[in-house]
mmCIF file of C-alpha atoms in Angstrom:
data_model
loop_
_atom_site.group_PDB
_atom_site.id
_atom_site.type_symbol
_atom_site.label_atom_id
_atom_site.label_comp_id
_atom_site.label_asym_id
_atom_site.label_seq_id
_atom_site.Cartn_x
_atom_site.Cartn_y
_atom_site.Cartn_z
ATOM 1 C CA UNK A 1 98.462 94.412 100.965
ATOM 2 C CA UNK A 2 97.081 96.240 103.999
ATOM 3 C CA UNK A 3 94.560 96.857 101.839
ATOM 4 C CA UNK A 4 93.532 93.245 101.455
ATOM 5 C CA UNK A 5 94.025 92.296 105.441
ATOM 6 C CA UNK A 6 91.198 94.991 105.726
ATOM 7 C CA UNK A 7 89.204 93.772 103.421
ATOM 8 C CA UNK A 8 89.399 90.559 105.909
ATOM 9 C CA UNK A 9 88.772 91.603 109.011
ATOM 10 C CA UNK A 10 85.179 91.090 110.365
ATOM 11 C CA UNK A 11 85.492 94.026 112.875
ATOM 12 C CA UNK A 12 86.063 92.408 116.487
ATOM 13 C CA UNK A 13 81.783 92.209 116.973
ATOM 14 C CA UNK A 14 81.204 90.157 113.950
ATOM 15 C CA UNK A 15 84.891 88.370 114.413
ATOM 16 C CA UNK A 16 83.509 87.374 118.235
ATOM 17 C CA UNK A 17 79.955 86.272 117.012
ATOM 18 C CA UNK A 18 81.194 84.493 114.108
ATOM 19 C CA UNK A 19 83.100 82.558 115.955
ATOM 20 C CA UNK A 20 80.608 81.474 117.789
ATOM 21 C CA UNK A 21 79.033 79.983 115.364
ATOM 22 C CA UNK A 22 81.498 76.827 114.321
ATOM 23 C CA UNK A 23 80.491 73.969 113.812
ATOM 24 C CA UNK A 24 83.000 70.976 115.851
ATOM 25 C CA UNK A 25 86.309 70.916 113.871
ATOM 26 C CA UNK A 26 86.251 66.816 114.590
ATOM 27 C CA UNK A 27 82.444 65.510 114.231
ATOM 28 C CA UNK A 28 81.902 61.800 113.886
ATOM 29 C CA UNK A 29 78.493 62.094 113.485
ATOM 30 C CA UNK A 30 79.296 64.112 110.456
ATOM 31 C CA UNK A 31 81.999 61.687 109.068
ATOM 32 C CA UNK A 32 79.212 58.497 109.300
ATOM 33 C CA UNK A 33 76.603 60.575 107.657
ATOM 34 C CA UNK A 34 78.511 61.045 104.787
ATOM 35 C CA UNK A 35 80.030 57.658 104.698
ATOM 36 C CA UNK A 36 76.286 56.282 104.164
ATOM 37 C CA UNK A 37 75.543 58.082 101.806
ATOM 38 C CA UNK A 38 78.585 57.944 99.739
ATOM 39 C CA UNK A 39 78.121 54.015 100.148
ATOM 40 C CA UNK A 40 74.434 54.742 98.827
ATOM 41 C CA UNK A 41 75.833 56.175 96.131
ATOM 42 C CA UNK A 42 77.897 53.951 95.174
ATOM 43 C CA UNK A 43 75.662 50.687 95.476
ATOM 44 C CA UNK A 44 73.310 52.785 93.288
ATOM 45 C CA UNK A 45 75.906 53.510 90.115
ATOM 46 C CA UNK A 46 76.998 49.428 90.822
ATOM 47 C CA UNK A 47 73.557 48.281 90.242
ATOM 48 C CA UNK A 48 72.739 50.510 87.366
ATOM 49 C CA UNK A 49 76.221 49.108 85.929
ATOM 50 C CA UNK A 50 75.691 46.055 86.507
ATOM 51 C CA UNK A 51 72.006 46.649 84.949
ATOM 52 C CA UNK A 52 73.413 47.922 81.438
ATOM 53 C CA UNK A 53 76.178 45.203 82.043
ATOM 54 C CA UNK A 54 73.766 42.588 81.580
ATOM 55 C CA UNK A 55 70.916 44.455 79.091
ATOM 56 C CA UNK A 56 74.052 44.194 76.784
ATOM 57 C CA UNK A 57 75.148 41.236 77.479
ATOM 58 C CA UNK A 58 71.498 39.727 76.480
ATOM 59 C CA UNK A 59 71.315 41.585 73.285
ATOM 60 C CA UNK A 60 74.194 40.030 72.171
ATOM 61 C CA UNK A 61 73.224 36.398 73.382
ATOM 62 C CA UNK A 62 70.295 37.150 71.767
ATOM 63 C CA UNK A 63 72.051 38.709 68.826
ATOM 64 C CA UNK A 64 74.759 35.449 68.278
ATOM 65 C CA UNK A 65 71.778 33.140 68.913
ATOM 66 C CA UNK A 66 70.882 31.841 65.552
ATOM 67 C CA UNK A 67 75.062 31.597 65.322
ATOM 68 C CA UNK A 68 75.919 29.886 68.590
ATOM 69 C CA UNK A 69 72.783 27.130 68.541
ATOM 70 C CA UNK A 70 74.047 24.590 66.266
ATOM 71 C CA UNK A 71 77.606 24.633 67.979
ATOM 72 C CA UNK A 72 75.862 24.286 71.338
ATOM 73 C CA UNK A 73 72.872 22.343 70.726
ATOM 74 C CA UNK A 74 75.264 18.765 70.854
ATOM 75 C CA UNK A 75 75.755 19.721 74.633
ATOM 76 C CA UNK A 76 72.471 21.135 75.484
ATOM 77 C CA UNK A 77 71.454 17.908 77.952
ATOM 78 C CA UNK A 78 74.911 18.249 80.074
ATOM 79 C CA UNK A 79 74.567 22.281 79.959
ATOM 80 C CA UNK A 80 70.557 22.014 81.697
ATOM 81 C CA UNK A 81 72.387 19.542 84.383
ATOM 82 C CA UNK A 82 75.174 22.615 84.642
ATOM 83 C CA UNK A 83 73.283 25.177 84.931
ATOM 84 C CA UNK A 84 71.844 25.423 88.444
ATOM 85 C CA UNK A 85 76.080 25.348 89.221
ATOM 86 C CA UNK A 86 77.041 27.853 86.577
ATOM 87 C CA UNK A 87 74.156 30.556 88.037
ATOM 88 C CA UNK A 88 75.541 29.879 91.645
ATOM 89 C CA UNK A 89 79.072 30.541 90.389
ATOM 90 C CA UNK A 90 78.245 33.763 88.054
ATOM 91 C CA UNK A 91 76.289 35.141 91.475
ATOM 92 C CA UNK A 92 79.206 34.598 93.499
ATOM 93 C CA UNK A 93 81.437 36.362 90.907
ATOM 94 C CA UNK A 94 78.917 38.908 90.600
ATOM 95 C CA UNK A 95 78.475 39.882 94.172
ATOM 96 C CA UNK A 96 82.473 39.440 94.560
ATOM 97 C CA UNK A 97 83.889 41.348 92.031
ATOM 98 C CA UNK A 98 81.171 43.293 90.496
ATOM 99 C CA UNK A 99 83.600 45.515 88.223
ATOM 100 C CA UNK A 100 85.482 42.685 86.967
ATOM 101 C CA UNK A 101 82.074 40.964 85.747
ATOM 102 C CA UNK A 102 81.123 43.854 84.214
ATOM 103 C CA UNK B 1 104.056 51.883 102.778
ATOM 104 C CA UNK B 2 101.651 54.556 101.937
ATOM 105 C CA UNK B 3 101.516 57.892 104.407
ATOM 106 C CA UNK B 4 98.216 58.145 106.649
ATOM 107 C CA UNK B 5 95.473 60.367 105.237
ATOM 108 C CA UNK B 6 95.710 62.742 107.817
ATOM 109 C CA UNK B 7 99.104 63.998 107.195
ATOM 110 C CA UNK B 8 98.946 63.915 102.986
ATOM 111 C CA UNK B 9 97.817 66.908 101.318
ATOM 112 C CA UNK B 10 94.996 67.340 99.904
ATOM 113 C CA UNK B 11 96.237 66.996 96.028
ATOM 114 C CA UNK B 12 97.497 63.467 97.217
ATOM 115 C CA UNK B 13 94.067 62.866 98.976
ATOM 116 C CA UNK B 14 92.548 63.572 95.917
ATOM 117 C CA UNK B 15 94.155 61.462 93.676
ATOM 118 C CA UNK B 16 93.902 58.536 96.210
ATOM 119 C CA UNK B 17 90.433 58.937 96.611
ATOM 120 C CA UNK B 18 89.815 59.284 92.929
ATOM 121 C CA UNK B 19 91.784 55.521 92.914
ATOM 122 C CA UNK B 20 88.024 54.227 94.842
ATOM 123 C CA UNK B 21 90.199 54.651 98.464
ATOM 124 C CA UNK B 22 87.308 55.327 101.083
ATOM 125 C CA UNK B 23 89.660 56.693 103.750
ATOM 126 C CA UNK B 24 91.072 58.879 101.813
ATOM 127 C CA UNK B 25 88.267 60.781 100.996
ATOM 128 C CA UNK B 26 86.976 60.692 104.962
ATOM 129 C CA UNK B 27 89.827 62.403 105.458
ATOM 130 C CA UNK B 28 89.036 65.147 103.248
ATOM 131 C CA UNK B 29 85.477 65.061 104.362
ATOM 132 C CA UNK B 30 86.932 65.131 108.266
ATOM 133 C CA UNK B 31 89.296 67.761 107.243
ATOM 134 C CA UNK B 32 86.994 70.222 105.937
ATOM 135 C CA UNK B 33 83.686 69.520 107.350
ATOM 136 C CA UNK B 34 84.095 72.289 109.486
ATOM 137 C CA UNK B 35 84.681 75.512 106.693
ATOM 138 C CA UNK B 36 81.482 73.098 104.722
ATOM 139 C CA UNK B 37 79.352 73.050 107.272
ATOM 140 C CA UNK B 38 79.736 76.558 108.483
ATOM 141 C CA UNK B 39 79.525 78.254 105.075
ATOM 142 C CA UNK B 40 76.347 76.087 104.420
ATOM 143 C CA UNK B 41 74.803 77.363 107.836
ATOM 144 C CA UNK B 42 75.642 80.916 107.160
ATOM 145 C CA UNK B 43 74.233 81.054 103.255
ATOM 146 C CA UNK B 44 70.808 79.071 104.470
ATOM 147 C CA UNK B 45 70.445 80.044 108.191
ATOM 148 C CA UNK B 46 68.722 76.276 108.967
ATOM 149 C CA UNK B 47 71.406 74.093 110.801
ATOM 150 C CA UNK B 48 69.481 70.827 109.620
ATOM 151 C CA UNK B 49 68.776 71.920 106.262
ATOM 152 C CA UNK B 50 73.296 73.327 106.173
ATOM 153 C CA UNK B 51 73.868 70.547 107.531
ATOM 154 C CA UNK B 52 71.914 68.065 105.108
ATOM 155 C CA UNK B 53 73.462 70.566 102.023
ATOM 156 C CA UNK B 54 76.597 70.178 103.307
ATOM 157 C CA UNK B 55 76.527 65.988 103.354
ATOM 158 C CA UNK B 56 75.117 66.143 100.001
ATOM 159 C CA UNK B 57 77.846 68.505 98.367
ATOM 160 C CA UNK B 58 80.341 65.772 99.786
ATOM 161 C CA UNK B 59 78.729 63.126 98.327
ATOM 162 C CA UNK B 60 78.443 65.293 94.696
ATOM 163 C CA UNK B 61 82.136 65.595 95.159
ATOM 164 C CA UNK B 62 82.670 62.380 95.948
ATOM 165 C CA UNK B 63 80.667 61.706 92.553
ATOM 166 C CA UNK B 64 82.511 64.132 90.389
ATOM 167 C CA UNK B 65 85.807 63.512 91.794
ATOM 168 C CA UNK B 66 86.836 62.775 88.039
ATOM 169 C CA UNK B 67 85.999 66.159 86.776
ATOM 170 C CA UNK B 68 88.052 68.310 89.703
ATOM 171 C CA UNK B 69 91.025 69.530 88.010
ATOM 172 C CA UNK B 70 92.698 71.088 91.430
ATOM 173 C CA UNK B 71 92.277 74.454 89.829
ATOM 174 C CA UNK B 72 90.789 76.025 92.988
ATOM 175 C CA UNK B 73 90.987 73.909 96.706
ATOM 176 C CA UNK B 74 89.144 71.054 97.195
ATOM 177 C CA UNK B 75 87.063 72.955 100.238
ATOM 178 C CA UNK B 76 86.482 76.066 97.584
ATOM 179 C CA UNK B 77 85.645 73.040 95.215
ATOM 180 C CA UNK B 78 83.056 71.884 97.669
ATOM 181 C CA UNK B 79 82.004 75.468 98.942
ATOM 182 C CA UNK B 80 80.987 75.818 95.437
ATOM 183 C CA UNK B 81 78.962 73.010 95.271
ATOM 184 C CA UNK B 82 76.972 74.066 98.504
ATOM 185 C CA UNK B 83 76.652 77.574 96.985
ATOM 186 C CA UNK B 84 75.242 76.213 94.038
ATOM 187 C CA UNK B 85 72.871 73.470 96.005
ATOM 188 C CA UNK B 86 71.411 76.236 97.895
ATOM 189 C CA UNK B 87 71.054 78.465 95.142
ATOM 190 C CA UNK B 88 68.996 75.807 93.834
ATOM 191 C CA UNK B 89 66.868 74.673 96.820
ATOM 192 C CA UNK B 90 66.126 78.579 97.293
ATOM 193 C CA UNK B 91 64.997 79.092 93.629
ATOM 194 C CA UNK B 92 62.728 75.908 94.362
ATOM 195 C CA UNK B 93 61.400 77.372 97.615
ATOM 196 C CA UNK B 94 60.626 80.963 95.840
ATOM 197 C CA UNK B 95 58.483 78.854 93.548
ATOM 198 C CA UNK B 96 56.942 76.860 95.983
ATOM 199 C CA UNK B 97 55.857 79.731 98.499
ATOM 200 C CA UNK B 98 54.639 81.850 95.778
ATOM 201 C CA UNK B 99 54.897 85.694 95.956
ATOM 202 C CA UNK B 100 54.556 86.717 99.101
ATOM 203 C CA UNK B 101 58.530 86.966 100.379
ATOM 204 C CA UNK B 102 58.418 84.884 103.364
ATOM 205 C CA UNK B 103 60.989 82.928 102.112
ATOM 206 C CA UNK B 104 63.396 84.168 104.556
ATOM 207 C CA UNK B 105 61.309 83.933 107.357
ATOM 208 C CA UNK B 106 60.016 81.263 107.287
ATOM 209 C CA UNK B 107 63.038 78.933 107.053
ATOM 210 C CA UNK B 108 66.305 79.378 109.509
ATOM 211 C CA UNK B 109 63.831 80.296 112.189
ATOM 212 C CA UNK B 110 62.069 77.059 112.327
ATOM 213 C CA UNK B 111 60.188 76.115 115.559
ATOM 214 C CA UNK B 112 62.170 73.720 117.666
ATOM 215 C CA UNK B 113 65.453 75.409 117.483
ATOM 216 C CA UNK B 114 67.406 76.158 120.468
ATOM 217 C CA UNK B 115 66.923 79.651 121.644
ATOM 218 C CA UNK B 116 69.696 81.577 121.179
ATOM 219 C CA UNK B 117 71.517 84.816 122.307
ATOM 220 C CA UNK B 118 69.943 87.889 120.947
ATOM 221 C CA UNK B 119 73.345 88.818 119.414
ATOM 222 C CA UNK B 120 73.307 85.531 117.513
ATOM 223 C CA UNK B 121 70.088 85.973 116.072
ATOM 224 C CA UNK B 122 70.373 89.132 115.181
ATOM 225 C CA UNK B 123 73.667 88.128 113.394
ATOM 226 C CA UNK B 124 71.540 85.260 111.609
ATOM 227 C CA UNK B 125 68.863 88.096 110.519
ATOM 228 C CA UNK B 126 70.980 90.250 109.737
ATOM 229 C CA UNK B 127 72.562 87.875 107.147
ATOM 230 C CA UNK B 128 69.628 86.820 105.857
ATOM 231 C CA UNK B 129 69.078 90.563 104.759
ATOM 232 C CA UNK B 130 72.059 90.391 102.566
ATOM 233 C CA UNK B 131 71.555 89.506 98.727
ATOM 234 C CA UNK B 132 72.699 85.538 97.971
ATOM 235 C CA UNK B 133 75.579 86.220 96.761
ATOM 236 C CA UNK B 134 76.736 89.190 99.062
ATOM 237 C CA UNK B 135 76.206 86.901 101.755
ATOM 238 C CA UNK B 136 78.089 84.152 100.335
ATOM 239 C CA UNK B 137 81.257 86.511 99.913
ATOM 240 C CA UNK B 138 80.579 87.589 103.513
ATOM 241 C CA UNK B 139 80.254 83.852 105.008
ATOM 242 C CA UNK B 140 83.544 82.649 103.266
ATOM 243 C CA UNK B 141 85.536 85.269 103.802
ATOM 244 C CA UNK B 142 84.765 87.130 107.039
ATOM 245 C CA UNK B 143 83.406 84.217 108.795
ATOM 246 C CA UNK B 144 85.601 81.725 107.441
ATOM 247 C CA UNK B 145 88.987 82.113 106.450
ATOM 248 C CA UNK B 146 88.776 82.130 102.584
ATOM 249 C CA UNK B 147 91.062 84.261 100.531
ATOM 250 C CA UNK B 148 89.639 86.464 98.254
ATOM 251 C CA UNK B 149 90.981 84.550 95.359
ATOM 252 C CA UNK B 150 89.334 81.369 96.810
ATOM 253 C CA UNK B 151 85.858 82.486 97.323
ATOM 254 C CA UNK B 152 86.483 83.782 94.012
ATOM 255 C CA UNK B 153 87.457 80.287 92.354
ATOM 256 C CA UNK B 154 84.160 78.476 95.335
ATOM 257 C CA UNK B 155 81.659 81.504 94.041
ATOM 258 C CA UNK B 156 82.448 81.492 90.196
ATOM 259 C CA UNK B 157 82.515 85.146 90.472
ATOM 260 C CA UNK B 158 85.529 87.347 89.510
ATOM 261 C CA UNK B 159 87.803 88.909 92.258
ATOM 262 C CA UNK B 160 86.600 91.995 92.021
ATOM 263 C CA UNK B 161 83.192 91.624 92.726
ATOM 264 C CA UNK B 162 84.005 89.486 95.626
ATOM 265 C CA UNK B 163 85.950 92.255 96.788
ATOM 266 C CA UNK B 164 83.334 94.314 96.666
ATOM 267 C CA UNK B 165 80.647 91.872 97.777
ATOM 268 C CA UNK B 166 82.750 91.492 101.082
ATOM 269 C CA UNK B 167 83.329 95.144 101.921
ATOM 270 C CA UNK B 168 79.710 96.151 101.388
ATOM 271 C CA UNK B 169 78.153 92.918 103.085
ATOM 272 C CA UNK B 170 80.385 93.807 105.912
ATOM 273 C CA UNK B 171 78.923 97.765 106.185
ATOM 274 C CA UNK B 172 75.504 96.272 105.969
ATOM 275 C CA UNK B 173 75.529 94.272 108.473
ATOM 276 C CA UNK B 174 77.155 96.507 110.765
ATOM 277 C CA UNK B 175 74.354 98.800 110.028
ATOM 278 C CA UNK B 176 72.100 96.322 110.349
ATOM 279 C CA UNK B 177 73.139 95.536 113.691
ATOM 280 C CA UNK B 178 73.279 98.219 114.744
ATOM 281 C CA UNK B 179 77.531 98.690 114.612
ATOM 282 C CA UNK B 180 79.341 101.180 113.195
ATOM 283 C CA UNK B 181 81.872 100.453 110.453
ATOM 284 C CA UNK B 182 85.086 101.079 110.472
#
């Protein structure tokens, strides 16, 4: 064991200019810089999920197509009047809750 | 009603800020800033350039939160990271300034730095001598208060040899300072 607490010890001279050397045990500064760029991060795997969220979502639009035009082709007029509203809505959603969107 | 993040541990901080909590993981950041910052100023001798390491290795943390087990202590965790990160940006300045070994010269000394006692800088030199990895040991362990075990578990290196990195970093850079060890 006192073998270890050796092993530990700086030696007063290095102990004393170590010290000296600390960086502030509370740094704001710090804390913000780190906060940005974990927010950075963040927005940047958000985007690139909501990115593949909606490449997939298009390939299977585009994939159902042929499928889904006859059922929707009665209410294609009243859908082109909708969807200036629907895009508005879908952006709010998006921006609001972009996990639960995608 | 949850407790603070300053008084929960760090396992609980963990798991909290794996959950997407934001103060949770400042506190850890806040927390251990301090043991980051001043083992990533001691392995690359450049306070900006420790300094900008030691932001990023949160923010890789942050990132990999998932894949920390709690095998080793979330500031060996992120030790590790900054050991590895400047492992890394050294291997990519070797390459870049060819073969000429001005490496360590050239950075940590870098024109606009406060002057600073002689003692200091020769401290700072004198680290720089040391191998990577020796130095590493040395900056976790004598300069900060690591454990063996936990620069062990921050280094990826067995006990042993951390041991044995610490005893002999120490010697050398009493020698190189002109000390005497004992």
């Amino acid at each position: 064991m006192a073998d270890i607490e050796d092993d530990l010890d700086p030696g007063p001279d290095l102990a004393a200019l170590f010290a000296g050397d600390l960086p502030p045990a509370h740094d704001a500064g710090f804390l913000v810089a780190v906060s940005r760029r974990v927010a950075r991060r963040r927005l940047m795997l958000e985007l690139a999920r909501l990115a593949v969220g909606s490449a997939l979502l298009a390939l299977l639009l585009w994939a159902v197509g042929p499928v889904l035009a006859p059922i929707v082709k009665p209410f294609a007029s009243l859908l082109l009047l909708l969807t200036p509203v629907l895009a508005v809505v879908a952006g709010v959603l998006v921006l609001a809750h972009p996990r639960a969107v995608v | 009603m949850r407790p603070s993040p300053e008084g929960a541990c760090d396992a609980a901080l963990v798991e909290r800020a794996r959950g997407g909590s934001a103060p949770a993981f400042s506190a850890l950041v806040q927390r251990h800033q301090q043991a980051v910052r001043a083992f990533a100023r001691r392995i690359c001798g450049d306070l900006v350039e420790a300094d900008d390491m030691a932001q990023e290795a949160f923010v890789t943390a942050w990132s990999s939160l998932a894949r920390y087990q709690g095998q080793a202590s979330f500031r060996a965790w992120v030790c590790g990271v900054v050991y590895r990160k400047a492992l890394t940006a050294r291997r990519g300045a070797l390459r870049d300034l060819g073969r000429d070994g001005a490496y360590a010269e050239s950075r940590g000394w870098a024109v606009g730095q406060p002057i600073e006692p002689a003692a200091k800088t020769a401290l700072r030199r004198a680290m720089a001598e040391l191998p990577a990895d020796q130095r590493a040991a040395v900056a976790l362990c004598l300069a900060g208060d690591f454990s063996h075990a936990e620069a062990a578990d921050a280094l990826n290196l067995p006990l042993g040899t951390v041991k044995s990195h610490v005893n002999r970093g120490r010697s050398k850079l009493l020698e190189l300072m002109g000390g005497r060890d004992g």
